[in-house]
Coordinates of C-alpha atoms and ligand atoms in Angstrom, one line a residue:
X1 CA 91.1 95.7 77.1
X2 CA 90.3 99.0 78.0
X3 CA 87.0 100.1 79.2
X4 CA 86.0 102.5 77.2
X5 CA 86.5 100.6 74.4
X6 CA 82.8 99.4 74.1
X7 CA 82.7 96.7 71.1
X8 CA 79.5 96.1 72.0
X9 CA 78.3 99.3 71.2
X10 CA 80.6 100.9 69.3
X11 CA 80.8 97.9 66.3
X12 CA 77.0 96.9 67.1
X13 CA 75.1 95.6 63.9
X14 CA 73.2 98.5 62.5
X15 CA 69.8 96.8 63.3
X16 CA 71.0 97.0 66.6
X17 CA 72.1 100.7 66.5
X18 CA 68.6 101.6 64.0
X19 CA 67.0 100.0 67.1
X20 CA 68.4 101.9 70.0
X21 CA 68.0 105.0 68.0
X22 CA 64.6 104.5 67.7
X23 CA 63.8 103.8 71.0
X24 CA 65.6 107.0 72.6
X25 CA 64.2 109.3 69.9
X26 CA 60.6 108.1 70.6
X27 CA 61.4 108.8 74.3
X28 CA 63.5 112.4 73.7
X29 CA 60.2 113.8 71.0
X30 CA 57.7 112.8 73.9
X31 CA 60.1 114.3 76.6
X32 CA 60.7 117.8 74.6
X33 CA 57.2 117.8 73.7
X34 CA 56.1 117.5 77.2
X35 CA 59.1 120.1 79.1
X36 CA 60.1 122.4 76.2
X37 CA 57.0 125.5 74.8
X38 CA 59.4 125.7 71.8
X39 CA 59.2 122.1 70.8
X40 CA 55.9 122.1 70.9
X41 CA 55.1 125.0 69.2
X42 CA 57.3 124.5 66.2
X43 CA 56.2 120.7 66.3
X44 CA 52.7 122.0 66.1
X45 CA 53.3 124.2 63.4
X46 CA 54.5 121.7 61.4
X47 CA 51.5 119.4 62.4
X48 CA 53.7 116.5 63.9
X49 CA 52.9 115.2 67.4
X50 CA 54.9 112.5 68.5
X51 CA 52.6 110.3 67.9
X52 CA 54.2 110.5 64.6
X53 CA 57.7 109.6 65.4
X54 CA 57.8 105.8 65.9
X55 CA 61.3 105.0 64.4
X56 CA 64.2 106.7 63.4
X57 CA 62.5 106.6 59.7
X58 CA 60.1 109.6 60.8
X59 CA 62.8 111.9 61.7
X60 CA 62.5 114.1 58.5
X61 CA 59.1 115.0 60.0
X62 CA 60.6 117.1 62.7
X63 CA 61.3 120.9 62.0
X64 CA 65.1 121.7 61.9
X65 CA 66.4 123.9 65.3
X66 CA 69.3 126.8 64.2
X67 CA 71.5 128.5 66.3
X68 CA 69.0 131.9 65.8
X69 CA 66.6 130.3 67.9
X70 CA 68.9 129.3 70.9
X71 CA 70.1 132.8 70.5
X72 CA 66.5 133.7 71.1
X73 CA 65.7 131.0 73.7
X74 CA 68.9 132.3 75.8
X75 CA 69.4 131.5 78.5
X76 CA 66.6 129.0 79.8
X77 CA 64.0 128.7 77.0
X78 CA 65.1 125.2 75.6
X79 CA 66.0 123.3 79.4
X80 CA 64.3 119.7 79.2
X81 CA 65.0 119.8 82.9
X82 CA 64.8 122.0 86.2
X83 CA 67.9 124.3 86.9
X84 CA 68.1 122.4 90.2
X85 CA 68.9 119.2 88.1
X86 CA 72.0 120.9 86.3
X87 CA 75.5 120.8 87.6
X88 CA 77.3 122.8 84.7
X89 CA 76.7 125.4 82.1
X90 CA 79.2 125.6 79.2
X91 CA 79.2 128.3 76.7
X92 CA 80.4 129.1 72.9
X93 CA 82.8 131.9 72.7
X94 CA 79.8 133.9 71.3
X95 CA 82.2 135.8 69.0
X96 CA 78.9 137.0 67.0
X97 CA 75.9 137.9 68.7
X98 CA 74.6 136.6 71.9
X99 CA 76.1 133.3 73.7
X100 CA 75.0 130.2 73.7
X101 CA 75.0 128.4 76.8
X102 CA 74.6 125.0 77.1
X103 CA 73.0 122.8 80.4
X104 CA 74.5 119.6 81.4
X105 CA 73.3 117.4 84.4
X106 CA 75.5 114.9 86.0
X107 CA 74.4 111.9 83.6
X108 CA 75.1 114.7 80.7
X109 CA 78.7 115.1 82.0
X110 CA 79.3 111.4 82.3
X111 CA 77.9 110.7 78.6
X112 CA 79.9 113.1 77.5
X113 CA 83.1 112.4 79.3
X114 CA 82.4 108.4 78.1
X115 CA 82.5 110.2 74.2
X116 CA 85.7 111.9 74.7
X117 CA 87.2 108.5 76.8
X118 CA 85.8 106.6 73.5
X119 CA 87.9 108.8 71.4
X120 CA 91.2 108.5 73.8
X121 CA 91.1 104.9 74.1
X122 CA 90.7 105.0 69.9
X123 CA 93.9 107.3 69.6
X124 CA 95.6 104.4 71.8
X125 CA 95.5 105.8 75.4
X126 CA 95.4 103.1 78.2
X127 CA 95.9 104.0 81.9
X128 CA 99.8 104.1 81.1
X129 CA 99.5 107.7 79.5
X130 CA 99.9 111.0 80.6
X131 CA 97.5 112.8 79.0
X132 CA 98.2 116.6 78.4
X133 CA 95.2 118.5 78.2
X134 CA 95.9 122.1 76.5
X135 CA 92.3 123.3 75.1
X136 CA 91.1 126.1 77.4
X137 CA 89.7 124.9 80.4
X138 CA 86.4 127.0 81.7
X139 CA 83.4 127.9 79.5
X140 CA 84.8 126.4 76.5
X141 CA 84.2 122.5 76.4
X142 CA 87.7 121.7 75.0
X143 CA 89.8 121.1 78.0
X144 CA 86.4 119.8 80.6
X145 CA 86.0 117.7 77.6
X146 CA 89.2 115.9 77.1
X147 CA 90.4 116.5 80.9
X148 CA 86.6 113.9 81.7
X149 CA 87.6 111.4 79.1
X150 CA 91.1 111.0 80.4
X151 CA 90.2 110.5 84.2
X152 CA 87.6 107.6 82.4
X153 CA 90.5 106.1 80.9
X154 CA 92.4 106.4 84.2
X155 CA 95.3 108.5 81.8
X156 CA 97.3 110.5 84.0
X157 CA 95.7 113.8 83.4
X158 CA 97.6 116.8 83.0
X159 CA 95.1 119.9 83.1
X160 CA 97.8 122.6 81.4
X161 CA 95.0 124.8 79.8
X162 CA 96.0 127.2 76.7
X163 CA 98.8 129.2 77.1
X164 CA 102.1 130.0 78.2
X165 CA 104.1 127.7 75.8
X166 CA 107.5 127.5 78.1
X167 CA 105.3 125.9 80.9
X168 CA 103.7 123.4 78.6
X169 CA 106.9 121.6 77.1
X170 CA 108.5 121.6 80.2
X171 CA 106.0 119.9 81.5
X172 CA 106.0 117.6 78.5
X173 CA 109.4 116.6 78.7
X174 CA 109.8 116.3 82.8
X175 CA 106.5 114.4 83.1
X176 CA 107.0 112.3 79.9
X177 CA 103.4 113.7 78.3
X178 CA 102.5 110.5 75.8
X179 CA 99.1 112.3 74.7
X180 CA 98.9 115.9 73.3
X181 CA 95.0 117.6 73.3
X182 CA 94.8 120.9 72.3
X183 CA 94.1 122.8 68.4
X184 CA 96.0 121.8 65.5
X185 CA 97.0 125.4 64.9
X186 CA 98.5 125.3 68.8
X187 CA 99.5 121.6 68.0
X188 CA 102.0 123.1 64.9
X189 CA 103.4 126.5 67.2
X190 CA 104.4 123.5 70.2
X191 CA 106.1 121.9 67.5
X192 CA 107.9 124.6 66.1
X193 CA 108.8 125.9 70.0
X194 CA 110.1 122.5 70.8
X195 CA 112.6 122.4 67.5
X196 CA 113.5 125.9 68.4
X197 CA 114.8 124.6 72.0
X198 CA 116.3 121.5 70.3
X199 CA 114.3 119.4 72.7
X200 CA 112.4 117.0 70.2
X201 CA 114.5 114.3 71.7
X202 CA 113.5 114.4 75.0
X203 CA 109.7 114.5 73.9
X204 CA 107.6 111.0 74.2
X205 CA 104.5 112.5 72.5
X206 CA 103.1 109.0 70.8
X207 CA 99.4 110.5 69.9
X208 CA 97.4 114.1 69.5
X209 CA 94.1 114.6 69.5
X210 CA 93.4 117.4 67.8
X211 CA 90.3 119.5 66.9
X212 CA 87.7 122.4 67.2
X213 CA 88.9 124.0 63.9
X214 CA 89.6 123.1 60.5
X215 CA 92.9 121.6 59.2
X216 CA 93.8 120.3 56.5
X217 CA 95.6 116.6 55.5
X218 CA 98.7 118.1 54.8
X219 CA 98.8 120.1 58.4
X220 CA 97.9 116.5 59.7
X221 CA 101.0 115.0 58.1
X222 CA 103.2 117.8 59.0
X223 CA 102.8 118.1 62.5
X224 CA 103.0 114.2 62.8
X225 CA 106.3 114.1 61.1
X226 CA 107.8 117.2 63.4
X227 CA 106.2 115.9 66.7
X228 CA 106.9 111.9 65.9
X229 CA 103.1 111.2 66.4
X230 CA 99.8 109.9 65.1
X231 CA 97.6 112.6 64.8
X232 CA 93.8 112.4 65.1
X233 CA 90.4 114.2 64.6
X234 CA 88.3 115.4 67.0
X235 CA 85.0 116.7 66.3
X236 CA 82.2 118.5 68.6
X237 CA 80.4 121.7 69.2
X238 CA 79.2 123.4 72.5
X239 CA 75.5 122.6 71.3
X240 CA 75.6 119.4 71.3
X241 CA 77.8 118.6 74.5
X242 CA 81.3 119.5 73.5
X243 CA 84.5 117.3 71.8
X244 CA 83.6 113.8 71.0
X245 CA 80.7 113.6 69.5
X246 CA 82.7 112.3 66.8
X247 CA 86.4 111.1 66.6
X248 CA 89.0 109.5 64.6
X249 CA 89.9 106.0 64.9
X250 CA 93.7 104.3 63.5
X251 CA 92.5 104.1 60.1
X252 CA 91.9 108.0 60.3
X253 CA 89.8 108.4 57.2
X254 CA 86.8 110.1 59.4
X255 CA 85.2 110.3 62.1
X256 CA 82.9 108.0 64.0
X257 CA 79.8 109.8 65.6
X258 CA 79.0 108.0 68.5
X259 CA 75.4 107.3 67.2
X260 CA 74.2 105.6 70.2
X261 CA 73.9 109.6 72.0
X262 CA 73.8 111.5 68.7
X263 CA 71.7 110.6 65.0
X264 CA 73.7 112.8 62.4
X265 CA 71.7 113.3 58.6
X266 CA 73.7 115.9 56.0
X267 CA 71.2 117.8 54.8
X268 CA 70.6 120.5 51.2
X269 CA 71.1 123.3 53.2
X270 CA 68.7 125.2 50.9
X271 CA 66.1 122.8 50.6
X272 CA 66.6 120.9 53.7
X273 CA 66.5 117.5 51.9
X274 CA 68.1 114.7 53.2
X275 CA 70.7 113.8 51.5
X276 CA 72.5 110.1 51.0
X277 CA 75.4 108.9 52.0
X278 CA 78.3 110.4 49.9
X279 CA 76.7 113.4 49.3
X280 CA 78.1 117.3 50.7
X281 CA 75.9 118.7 53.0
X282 CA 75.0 120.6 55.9
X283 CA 75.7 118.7 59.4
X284 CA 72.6 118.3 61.5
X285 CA 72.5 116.4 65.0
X286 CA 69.7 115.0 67.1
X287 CA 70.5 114.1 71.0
X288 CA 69.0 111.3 72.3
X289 CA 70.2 110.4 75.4
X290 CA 71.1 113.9 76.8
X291 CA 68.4 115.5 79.1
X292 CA 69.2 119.2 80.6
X293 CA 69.7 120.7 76.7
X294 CA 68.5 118.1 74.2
X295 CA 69.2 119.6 70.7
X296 CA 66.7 118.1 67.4
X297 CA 67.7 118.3 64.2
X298 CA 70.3 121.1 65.2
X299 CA 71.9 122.4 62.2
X300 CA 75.2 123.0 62.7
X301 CA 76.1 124.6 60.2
X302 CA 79.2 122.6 59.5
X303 CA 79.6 121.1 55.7
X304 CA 80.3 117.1 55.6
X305 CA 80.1 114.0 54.3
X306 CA 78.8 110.8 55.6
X307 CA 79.8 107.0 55.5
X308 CA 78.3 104.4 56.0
X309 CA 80.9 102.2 54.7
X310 CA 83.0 99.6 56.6
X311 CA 85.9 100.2 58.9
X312 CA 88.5 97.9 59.3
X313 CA 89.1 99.8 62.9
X314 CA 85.7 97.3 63.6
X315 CA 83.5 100.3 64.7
X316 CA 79.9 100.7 62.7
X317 CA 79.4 103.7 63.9
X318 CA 78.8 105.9 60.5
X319 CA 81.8 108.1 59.9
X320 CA 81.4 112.3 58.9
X321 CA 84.6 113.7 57.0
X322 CA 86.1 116.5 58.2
X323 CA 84.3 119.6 57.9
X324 CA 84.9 120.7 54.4
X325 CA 84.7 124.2 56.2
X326 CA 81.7 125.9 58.1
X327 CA 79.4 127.5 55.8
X328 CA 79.3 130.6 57.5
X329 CA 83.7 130.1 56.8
X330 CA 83.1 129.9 53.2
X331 CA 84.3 133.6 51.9
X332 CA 82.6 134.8 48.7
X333 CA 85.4 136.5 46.8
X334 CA 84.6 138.1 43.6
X335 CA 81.7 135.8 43.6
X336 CA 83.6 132.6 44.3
X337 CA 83.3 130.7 46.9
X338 CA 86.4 130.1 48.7
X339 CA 87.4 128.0 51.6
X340 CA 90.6 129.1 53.8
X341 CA 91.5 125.1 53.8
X342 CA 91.8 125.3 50.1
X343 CA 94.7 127.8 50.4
X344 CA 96.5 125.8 53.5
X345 CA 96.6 122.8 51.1
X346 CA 98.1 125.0 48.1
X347 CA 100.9 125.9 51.3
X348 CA 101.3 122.9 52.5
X349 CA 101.8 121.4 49.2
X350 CA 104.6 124.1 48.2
X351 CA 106.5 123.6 51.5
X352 CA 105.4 126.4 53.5
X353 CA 104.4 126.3 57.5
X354 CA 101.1 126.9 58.4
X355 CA 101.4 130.4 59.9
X356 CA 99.4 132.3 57.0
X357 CA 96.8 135.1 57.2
X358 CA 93.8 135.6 54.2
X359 CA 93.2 139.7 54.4
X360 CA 89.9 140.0 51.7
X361 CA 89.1 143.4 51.3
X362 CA 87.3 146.1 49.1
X363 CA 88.6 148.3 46.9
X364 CA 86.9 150.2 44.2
X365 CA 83.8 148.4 44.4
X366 CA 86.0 145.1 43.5
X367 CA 86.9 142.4 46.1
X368 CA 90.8 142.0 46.9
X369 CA 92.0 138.6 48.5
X370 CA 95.9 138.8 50.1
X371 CA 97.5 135.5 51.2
X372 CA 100.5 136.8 53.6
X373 CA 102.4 133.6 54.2
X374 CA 105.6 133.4 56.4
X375 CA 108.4 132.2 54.9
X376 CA 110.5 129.4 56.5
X377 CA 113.5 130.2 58.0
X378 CA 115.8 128.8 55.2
X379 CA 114.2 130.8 52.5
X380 CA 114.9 134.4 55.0
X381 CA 117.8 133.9 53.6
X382 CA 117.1 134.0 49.8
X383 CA 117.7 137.0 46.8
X384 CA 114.8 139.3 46.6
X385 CA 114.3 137.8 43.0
X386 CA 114.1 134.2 44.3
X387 CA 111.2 136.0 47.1
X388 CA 109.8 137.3 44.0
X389 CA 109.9 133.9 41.9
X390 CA 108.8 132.2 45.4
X391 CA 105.6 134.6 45.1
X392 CA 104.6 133.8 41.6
X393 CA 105.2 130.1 42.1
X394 CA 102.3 130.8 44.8
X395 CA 99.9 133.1 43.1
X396 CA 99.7 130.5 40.0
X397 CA 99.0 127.7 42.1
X398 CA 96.6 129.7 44.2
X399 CA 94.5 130.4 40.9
X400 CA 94.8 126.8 40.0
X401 CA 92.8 126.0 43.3
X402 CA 90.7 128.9 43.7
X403 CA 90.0 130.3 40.0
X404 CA 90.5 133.6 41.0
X405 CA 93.9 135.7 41.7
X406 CA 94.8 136.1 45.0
X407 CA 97.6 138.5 45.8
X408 CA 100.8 136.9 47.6
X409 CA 103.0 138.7 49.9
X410 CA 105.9 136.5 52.1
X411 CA 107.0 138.1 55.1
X412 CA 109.6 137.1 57.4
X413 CA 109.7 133.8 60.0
X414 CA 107.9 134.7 63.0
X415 CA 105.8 137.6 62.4
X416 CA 101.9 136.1 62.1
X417 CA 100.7 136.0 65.2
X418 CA 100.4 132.4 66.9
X419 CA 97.6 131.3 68.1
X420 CA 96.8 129.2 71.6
X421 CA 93.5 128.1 70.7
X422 CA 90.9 128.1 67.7
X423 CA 93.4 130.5 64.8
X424 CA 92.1 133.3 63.3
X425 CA 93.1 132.8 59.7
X426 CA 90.6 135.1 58.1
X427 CA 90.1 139.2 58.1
X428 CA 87.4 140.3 56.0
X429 CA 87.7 143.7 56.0
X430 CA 84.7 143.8 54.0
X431 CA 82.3 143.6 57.2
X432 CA 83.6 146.9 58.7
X433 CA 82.1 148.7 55.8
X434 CA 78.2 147.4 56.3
X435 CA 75.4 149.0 58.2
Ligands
DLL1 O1 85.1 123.5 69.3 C1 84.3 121.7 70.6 C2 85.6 121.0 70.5 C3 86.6 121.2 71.4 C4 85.8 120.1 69.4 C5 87.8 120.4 71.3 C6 87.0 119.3 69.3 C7 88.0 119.5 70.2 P1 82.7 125.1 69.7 O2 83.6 126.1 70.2 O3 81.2 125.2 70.0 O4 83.0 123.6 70.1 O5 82.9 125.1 68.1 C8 82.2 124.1 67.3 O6 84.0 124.1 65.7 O7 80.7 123.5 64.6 C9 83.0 123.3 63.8 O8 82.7 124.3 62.9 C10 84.3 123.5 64.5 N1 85.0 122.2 64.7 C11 85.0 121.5 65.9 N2 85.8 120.4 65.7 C12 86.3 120.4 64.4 C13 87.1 119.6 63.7 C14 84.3 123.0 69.9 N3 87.7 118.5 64.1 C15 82.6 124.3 65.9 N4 87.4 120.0 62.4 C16 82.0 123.2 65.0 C17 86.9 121.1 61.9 C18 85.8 121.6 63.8 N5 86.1 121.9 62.5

């Protein structure tokens, strides 16, 4: 049995798992409160020492940590640890506002590594796979990640990067790749590049592991059909370490946390409630075993679910959906809200590849919403009245999910822009008119 297959962790009783959270919160409060002038300023403010946090039970008495106040801590403000103790720095694309760098000592990097190693061995990988590695490598965590877990499992680790498409499924098919890592948006483009070269025969792709954006059921399904695989989730976020702090096992209905490093509550991201098991809420994650950049209560801003029920996979660990989107995703159109994986279901469901672009715009103090979809390259061929029909048939069933109309336009095979990492589905044309 593989190594990193850790029954005695990962389907330990939840006494046992209650107990070892305990224990390393305890110890992370007391360290924060000790190394970190933020910790112990909000803790003060909000009158808890840690004194007060004996068991897992007194975690709602902490104050919640955002991704403002890293942004304001940047670069060094929340280190647990001295710089000479760090060995890497990773960093969020920092698309809005400052970056957020996160610290990892050498015990970091191996606890994260052994999460992503946990997640291979649970899609299946032994030491008899090639593992192809095609998140970006470098400040992102996506491909250090992945390319950590794999050497654990002793995969043969192919460290391709993003990019250049032609290299990648050569190297698929000559080196007999068995596990594909990169986005589920770049998983779909490899499998529509490798039907276009009439190579899907020579591919041995058995597994993906695919994450750091949001996809929907039906892109699942699709790109296991094309690619001949079983495709699973992978969830993470720079903050917190990186991929892996929560992944799919065969049963693929969720993902386990790995709740011997990371405590995950779903909170009422108004009221900051804790909310039970079942209920929609906002993701929030406490480290307890990490020690250059330990995280409390770290909202993430990411809307889920959580399970506690049981898994036939035999893991305990409590299970979060998939992101139902990000909350700072969620587009307010005409005063709905609207999620973009609402409108890749509708797609999906009609038939159409997931190469679509949302455009939400002004005009006339009104909000506008355009779905350009391509169309497959079957229906290039149609009558411009069977494009027209094709449009309706879209625009009804877009209403019927979103309850608001959303302008359809179909353009031709090939002409949205692909994307080699995290997609860019949504232009909101809106925000070039503030400030
Ligand atoms: O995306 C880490 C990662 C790399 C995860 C590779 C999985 C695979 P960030 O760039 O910091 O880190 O972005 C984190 O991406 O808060 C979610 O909103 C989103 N995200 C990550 N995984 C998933 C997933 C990496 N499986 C942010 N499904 C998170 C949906 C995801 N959204």
């Amino acid at each position: 049995m593989e190594r990193y297959y850790q029954p005695e962790i990962e389907c330990a009783s939840r006494e046992q798992i209650r107990q070892w959270q305990s224990e390393r919160l305890v110890k992370q409060v007391r360290n924060v409160w000790d190394h970190v002038a933020m910790y112990r300023e909000r803790m003060q403010e909000a009158g808890v020492t840690p004194e007060d946090i004996r068991s897992v039970d007194d975690l709602h008495k902490l104050p919640f940590i955002t991704k403002d106040d890293l942004r304001d801590q940047y670069p060094y403000g929340l280190l647990a640890r001295p710089l000479s103790d760090c060995v890497r720095i990773q960093s969020t694309s920092g698309t809005t506002g400052r970056r957020v760098v996160a610290f990892y000592t050498q015990n970091d990097v191996d606890l994260w590594d052994e999460c992503c190693a946990r997640a291979i061995v649970a899609a299946g990988g032994t030491r008899e796979d090639v593992c192809h590695v095609c998140y970006g490598y470098g400040l992102f965590t996506g491909g250090p990640g992945l390319n950590g877990g794999s050497h654990k499992v002793g995969c043969l680790t192919l460290p391709m990067s993003s990019g250049n498409t032609e290299r990648q499924i050569q190297f698929m098919v000559d080196l007999g790749s068995t596990i594909l890592c990169c986005t589920p948006s770049y998983a779909a483009y490899l499998a529509e590049s490798i039907y276009e070269r009439g190579l899907e025969k020579q591919i041995k792709l058995k597994a993906g592991i695919f994450g750091a954006e949001a996809w929907t059921q039906e892109m699942r399904r699709d790109i296991e059909k094309k690619l001949g695989i079983k495709a699973y989730d992978i969830y993470g976020l720079t903050e917190i370490s990186g991929p892996g702090v929560s992944f799919e096992c065969s049963e693929q209905t969720g993902m386990h946390v790995n709740e011997d490093h990371f405590i995950a509550e779903v909170i009422n991201p108004k009221t900051g409630e804790v909310l039970p098991d079942g209920e929609k809420g906002e993701l929030v994650f406490t480290c307890i075993t990490k020690e250059a950049f330990p995280l409390l209560r770290y909202r993430t801003r990411d809307i889920c679910v959580l399970s506690h029920e049981k898994c036939s996979c035999g893991r305990t660990h409590v299970k979060m959906s998939k992101p139902l989107g990000r909350s700072d995703d969620m587009l307010i159109v005409k005063g709905v809200n609207v999620f973009p994986s609402q409108i890749e279901t509708v797609l999906m469901n009609l038939g159409y590849p997931a190469n679509y672009q949302i455009i939400v715009d002004r005009v006339n103090n009104s909000d506008t919403i355009e779905v350009q979809v391509e169309m497959t390259p079957e229906m290039f061929s149609d009558s411009l009245s069977q494009v027209s029909g094709r449009e309706k048939e879209l625009t009804d069933a877009l209403k019927a999910m979103l309850g608001i109309y959303a302008k359809v336009k179909l353009v031709n095979p090939r002409t949205i822009t692909r994307s080699e990492g995290k997609a860019v589905r949504v232009i909101d044309k809106r925000n070039l008119y503030q400030g």
